[in-house]
Short mmCIF file of C-alpha atoms and ligand atoms in Angstrom, two decimals:
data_model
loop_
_atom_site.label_atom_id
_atom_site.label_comp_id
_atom_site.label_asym_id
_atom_site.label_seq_id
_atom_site.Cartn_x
_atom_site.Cartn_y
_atom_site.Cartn_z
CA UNK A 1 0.00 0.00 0.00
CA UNK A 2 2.63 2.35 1.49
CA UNK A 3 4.88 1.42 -2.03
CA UNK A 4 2.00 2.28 -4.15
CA UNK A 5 1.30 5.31 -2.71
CA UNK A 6 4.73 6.43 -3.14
CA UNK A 7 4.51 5.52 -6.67
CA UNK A 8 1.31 6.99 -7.17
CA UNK A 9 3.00 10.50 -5.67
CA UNK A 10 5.75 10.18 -8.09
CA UNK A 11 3.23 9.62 -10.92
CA UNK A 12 1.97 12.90 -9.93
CA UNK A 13 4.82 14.86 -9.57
CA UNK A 14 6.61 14.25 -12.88
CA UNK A 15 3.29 14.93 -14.72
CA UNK A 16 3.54 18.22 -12.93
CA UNK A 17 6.94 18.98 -13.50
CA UNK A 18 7.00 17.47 -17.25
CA UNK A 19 3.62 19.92 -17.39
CA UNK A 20 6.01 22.85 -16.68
CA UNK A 21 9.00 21.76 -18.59
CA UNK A 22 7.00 21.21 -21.86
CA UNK A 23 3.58 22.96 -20.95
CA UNK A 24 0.83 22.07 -23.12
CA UNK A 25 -1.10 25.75 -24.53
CA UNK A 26 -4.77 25.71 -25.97
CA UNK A 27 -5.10 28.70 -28.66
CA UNK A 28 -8.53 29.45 -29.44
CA UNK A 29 -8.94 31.59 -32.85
CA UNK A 30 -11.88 33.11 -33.63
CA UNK A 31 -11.38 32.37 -37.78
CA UNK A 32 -8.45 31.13 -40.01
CA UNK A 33 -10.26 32.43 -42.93
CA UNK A 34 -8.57 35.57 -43.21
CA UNK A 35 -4.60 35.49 -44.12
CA UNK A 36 -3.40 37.45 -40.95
CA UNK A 37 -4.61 34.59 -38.75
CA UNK A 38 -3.02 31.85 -40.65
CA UNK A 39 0.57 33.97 -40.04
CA UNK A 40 -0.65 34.48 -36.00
CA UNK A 41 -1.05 30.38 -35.53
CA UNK A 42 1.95 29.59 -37.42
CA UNK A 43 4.57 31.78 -36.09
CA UNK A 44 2.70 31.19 -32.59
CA UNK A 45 3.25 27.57 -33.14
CA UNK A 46 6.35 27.68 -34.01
CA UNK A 47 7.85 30.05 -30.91
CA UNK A 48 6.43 28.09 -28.57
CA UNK A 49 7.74 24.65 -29.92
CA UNK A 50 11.51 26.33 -29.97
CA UNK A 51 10.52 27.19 -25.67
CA UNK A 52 9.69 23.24 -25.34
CA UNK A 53 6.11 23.84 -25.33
CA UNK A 54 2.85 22.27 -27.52
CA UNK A 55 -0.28 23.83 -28.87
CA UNK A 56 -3.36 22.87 -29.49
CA UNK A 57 -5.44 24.67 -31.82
CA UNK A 58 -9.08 25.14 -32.38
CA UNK A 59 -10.88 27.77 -34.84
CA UNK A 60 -14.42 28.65 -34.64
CA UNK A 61 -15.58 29.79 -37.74
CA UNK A 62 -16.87 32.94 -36.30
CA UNK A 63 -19.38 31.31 -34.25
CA UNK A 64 -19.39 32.01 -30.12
CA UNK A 65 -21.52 29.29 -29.44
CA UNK A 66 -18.53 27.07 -31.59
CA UNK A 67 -15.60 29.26 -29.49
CA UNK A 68 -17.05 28.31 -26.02
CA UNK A 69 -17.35 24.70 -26.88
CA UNK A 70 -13.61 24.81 -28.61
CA UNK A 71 -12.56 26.83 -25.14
CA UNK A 72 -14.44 23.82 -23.02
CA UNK A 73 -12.68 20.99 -24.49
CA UNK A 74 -9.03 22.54 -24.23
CA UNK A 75 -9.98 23.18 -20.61
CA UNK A 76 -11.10 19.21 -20.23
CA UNK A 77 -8.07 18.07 -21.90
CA UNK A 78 -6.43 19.86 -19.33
CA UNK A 79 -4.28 22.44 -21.09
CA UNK A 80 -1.81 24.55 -18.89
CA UNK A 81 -2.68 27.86 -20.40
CA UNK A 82 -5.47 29.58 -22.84
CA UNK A 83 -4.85 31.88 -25.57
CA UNK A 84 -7.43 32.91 -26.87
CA UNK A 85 -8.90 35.20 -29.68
CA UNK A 86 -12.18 36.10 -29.26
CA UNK A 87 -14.79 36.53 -32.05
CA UNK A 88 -16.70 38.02 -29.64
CA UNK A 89 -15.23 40.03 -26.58
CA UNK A 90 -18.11 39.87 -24.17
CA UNK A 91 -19.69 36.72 -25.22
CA UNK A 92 -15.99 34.65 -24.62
CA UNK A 93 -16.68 36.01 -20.90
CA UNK A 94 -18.08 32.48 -20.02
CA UNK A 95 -15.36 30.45 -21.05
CA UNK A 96 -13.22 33.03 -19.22
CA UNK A 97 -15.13 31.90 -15.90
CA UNK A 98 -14.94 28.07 -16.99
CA UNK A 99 -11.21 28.21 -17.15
CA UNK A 100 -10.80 30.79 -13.79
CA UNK A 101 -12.62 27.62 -12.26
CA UNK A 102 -10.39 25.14 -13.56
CA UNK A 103 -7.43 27.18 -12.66
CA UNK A 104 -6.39 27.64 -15.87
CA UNK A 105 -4.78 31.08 -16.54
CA UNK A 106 -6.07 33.18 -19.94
CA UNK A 107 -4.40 35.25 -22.31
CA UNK A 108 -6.10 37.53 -24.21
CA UNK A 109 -4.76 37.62 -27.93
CA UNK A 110 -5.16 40.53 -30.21
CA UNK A 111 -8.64 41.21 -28.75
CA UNK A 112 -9.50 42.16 -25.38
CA UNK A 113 -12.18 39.70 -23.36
CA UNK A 114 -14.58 42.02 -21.70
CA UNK A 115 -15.92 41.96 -17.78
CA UNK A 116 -13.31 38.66 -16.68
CA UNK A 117 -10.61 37.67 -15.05
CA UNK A 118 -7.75 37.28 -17.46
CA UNK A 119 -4.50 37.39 -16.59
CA UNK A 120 -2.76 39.71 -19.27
CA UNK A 121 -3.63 40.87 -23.00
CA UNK A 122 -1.35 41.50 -25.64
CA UNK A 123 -1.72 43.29 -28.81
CA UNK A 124 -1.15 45.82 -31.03
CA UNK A 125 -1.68 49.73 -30.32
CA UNK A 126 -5.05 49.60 -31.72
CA UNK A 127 -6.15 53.42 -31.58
CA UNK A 128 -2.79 54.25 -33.47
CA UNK A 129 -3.78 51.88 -36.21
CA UNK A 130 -7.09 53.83 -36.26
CA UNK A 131 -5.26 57.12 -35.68
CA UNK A 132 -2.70 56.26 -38.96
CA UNK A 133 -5.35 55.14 -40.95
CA UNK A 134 -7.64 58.55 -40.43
CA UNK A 135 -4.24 60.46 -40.50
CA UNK A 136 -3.48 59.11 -43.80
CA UNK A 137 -6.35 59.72 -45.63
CA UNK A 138 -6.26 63.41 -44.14
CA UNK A 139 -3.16 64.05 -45.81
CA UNK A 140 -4.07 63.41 -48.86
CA UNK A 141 -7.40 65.15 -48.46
CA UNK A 142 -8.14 68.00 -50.84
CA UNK A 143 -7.79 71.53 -49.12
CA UNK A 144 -9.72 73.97 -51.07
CA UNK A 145 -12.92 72.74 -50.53
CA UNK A 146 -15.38 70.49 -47.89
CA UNK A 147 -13.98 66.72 -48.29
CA UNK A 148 -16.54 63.87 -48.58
CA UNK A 149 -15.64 60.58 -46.93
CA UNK A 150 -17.32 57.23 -46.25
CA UNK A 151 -16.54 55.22 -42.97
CA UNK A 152 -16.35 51.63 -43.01
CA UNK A 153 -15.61 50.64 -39.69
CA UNK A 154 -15.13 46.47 -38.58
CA UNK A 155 -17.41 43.90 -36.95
CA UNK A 156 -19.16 45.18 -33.98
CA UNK A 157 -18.93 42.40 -31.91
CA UNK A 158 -15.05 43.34 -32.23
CA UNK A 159 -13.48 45.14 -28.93
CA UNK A 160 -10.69 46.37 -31.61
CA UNK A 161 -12.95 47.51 -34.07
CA UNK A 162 -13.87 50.14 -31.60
CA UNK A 163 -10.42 51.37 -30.62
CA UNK A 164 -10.08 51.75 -34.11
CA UNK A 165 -12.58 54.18 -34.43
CA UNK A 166 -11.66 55.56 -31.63
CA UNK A 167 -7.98 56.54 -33.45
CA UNK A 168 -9.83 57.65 -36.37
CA UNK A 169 -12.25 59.85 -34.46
CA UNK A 170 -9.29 61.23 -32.62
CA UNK A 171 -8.20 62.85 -36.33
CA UNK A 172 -11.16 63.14 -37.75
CA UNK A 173 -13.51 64.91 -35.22
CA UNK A 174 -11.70 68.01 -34.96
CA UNK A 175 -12.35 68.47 -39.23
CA UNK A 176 -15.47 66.98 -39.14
CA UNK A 177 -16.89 69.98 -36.32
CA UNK A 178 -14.38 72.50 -38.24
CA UNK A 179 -16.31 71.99 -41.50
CA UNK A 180 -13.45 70.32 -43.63
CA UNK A 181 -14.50 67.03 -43.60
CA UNK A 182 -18.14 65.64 -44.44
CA UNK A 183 -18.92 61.87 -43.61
CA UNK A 184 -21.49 60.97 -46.60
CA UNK A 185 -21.59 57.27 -45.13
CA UNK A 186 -20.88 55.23 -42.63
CA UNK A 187 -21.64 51.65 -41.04
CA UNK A 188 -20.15 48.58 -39.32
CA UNK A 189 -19.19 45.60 -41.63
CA UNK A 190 -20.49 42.53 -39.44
CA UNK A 191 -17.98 40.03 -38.84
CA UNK A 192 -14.87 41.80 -41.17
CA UNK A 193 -16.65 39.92 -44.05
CA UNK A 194 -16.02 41.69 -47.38
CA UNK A 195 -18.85 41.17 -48.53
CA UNK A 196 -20.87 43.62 -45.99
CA UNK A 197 -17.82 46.04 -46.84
CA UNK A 198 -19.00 45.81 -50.41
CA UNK A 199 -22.58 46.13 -49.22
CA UNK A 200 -21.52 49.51 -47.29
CA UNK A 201 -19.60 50.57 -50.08
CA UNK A 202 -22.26 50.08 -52.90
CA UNK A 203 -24.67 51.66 -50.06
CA UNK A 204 -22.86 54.82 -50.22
CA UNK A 205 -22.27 55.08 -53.96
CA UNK A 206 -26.09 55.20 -54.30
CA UNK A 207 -26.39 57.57 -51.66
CA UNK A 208 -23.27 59.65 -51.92
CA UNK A 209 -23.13 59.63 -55.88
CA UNK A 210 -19.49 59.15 -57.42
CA UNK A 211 -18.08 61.71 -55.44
CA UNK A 212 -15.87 60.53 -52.84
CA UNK A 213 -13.02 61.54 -51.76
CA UNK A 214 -11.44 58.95 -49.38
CA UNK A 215 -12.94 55.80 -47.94
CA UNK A 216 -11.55 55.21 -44.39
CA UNK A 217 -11.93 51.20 -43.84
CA UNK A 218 -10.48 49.62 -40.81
CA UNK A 219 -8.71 46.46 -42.41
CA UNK A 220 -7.86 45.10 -45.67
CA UNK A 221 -9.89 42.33 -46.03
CA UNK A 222 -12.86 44.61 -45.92
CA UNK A 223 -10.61 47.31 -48.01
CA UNK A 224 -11.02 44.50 -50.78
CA UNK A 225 -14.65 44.27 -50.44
CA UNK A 226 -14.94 48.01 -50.93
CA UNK A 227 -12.36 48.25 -53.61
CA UNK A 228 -14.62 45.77 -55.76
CA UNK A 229 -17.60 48.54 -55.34
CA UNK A 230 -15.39 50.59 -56.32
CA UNK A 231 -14.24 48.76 -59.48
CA UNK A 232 -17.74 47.96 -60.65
CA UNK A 233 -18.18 52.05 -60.88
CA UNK A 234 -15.21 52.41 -62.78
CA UNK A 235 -13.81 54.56 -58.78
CA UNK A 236 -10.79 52.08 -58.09
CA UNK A 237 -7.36 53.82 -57.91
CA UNK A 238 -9.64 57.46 -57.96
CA UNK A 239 -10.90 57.35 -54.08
CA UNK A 240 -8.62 56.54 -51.46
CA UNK A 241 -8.71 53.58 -49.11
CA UNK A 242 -7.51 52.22 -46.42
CA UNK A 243 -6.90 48.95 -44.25
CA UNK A 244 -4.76 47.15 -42.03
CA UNK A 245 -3.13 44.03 -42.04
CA UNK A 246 -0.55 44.28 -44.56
CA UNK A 247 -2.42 41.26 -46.18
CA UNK A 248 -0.76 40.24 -49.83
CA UNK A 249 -3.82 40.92 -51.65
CA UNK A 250 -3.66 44.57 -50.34
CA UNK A 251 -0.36 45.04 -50.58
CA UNK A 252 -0.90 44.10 -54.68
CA UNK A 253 -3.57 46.57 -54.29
CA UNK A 254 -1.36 49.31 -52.56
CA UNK A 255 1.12 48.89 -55.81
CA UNK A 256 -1.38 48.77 -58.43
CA UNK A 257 -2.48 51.59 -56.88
CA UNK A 258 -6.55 50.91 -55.75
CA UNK A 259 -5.87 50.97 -52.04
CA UNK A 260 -3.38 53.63 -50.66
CA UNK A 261 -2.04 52.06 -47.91
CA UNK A 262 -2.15 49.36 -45.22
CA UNK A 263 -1.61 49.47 -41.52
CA UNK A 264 1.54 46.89 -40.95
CA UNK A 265 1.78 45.22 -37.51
CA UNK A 266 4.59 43.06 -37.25
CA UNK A 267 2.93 39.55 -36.72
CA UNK A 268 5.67 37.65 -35.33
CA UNK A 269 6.60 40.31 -32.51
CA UNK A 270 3.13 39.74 -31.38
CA UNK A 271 2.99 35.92 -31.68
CA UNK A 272 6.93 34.96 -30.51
CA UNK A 273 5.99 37.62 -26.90
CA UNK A 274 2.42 35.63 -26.80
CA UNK A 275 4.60 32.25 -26.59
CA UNK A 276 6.87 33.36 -24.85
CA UNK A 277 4.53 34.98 -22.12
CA UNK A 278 2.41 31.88 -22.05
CA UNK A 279 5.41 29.52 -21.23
CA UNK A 280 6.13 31.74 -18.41
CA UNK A 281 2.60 32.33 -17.17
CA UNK A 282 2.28 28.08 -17.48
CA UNK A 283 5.33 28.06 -15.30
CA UNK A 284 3.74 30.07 -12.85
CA UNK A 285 5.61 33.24 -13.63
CA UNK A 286 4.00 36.85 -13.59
CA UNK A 287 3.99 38.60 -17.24
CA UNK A 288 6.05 41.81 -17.50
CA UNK A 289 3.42 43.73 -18.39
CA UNK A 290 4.50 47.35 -19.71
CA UNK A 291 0.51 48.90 -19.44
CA UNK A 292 -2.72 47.89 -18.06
CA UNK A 293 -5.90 47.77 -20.06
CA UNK A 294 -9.67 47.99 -18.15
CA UNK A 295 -11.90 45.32 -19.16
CA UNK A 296 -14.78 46.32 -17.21
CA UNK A 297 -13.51 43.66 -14.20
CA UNK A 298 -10.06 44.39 -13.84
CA UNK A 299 -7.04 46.49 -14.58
CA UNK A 300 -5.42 43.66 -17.08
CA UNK A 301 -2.00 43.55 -17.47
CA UNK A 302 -1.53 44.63 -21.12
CA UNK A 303 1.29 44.97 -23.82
CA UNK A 304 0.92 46.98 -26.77
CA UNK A 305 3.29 46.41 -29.73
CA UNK A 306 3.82 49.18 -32.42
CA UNK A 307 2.38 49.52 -35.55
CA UNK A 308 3.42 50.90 -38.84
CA UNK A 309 1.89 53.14 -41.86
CA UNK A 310 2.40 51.60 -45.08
CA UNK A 311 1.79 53.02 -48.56
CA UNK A 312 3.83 52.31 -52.06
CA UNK A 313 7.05 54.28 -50.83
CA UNK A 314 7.59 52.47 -47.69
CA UNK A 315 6.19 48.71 -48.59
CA UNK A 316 10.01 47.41 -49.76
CA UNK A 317 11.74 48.92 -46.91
CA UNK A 318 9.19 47.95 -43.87
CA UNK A 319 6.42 44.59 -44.93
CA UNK A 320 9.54 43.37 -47.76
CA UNK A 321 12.43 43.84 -45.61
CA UNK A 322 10.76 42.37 -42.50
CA UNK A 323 10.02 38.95 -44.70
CA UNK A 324 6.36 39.52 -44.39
CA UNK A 325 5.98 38.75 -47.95
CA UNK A 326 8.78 38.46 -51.02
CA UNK A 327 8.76 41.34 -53.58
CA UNK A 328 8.44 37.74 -55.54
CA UNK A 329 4.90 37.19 -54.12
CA UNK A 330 4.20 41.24 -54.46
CA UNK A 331 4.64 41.21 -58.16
C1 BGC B 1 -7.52 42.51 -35.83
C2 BGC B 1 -7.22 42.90 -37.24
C3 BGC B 1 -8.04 42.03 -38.19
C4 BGC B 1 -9.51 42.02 -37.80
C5 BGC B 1 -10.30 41.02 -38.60
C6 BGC B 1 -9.01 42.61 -35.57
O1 BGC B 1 -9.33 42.30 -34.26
O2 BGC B 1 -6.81 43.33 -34.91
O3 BGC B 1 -5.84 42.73 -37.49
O4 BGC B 1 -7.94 42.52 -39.49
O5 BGC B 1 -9.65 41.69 -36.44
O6 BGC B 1 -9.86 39.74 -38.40
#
């Protein structure tokens, strides 16, 4: 008895200390369907294999119901840490609670989880993405006379989506009240699909008539969907856009010349600190946080790496050089 018990003790304890050797991390995305994603997971992956660790990854299609349930089985299979990217900040809350219970610690990727208890979030600066994008499209802005713009901002259920508009208000509401700026549209595109972008876009044409002067969207892969409005009305290359992501299609676009620039955040900064900060956190180390972040329960500790503006003059020396893409894959 006394023998077994001992072995049964030892069982345990080398489970727990092979668990923090080569911890086992559960990354919940929200979608693989758009590129950036695809580049988060891999280089995720791959930076937390080189610190001895192993994911597990589950996508959800952009369905919460599909997220919790993902979220529930990592937790059963007894992960040592959660990553997650919600598709929805305040509905993930749950599975926030579900994994608080189990003792398993959360990281919020990307996106912030609203009203929980996670234990840090790292991203990107999101209202200077919003703030370069609105900046951007200023610039170019004609001067002698009222500008008219259309808004396209991302998917509501999207904590970022908001902090982007919150950069672009930051340039644009000062114009807008001083008369130099006139919004002729503006909606949400649900769920980043292109398609609703394209739906917003086409929207506004019918409204707004052909003359637009910039279209400020809040990532590329709804940049696309507006572009191809624009293209059916003969507009592409003649109204500005904008977008995010530095996604290959857009950064074609950007040197063909129908979207004007991109908002570049440097993927694998994000996704080698997030495995790097989930090793620790598995190994029951505190994050060096830099910031904190309110998400309606708690101060969470936050990181927030930098961003870059990207049009055709800088896109060889900044997305090229960093071996986002090959001028090869540009052409
Ligand atoms: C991300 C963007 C992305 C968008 C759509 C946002 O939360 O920060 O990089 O384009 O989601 O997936």
């Amino acid at each position: 008895m006394k023998t077994r018990l001992i072995l049964l003790f030892l069982a345990v304890t080398t489970a727990a200390f092979a668990s923090k050797d080569h911890p086992v991390i559960g990354l919940s995305l929200d979608t693989l369907k758009e590129e950036r994603w695809q580049h988060d997971r891999d280089t995720f992956t791959g930076a937390a294999e080189k610190l001895g660790a192993s994911v597990v990854v589950q996508s959800a299609n952009s369905d919460d119901t599909r997220q919790v349930r993902d979220i529930q089985s990592l937790i059963s299979r007894g992960v040592d840490v959660l990553v997650i990217v919600p598709h929805n900040g305040a509905a993930m809350t749950r599975a926030v609670k579900s994994a608080n219970e189990a003792g398993i610690p959360v990281i919020a990727y990307d996106r912030l989880i609203l009203n929980c208890n996670i234990d840090c979030y790292l991203t990107f600066d999101n209202v200077k993405v919003g703030e370069a994008q609105a900046s951007y499209a200023v610039s170019h802005l004609p001067k002698e006379r009222k500008a008219r713009i259309v808004r396209i901002y991302g998917a509501p259920t999207d904590n970022n989506a908001k902090m982007f508009k919150q950069g672009q208000d930051n340039i644009l509401d000062p114009l807008i009240k001083a008369g130099q700026i006139e919004v002729v549209h503006e909606d949400w595109a649900l769920d980043w699909k292109p398609e609703n972008a394209k739906k917003i876009m086409n929207a506004a044409i019918t409204k707004a008539g052909h003359n637009i002067d910039a279209v400020v969207v809040s990532n590329d892969g709804t940049a696309g969907g507006a572009i191809q409005a624009l293209l059916e009305e003969g507009l592409a290359g003649k109204v500005l856009v904008t977008g995010q992501d530095a996604d290959l299609a857009a950064c074609q676009r950007i040197l063909r010349g129908t979207q004007a620039m991109t908002v570049y955040k440097p993927l694998k900064n994000l996704a080698t600190l997030a495995a790097r900060v989930a090793v620790e956190i598995a190994r029951g180390e505190k994050p060096a946080a830099t910031s904190t972040l309110d998400n309606g329960a708690k101060k969470v500790p936050s990181i927030f790496e930098k961003v870059i503006s990207v049009d055709k003059d800088n896109l060889m020396s900044t997305v090229v050089a960093d071996g986002f893409h090959t001028a090869e894959e540009l052409k």
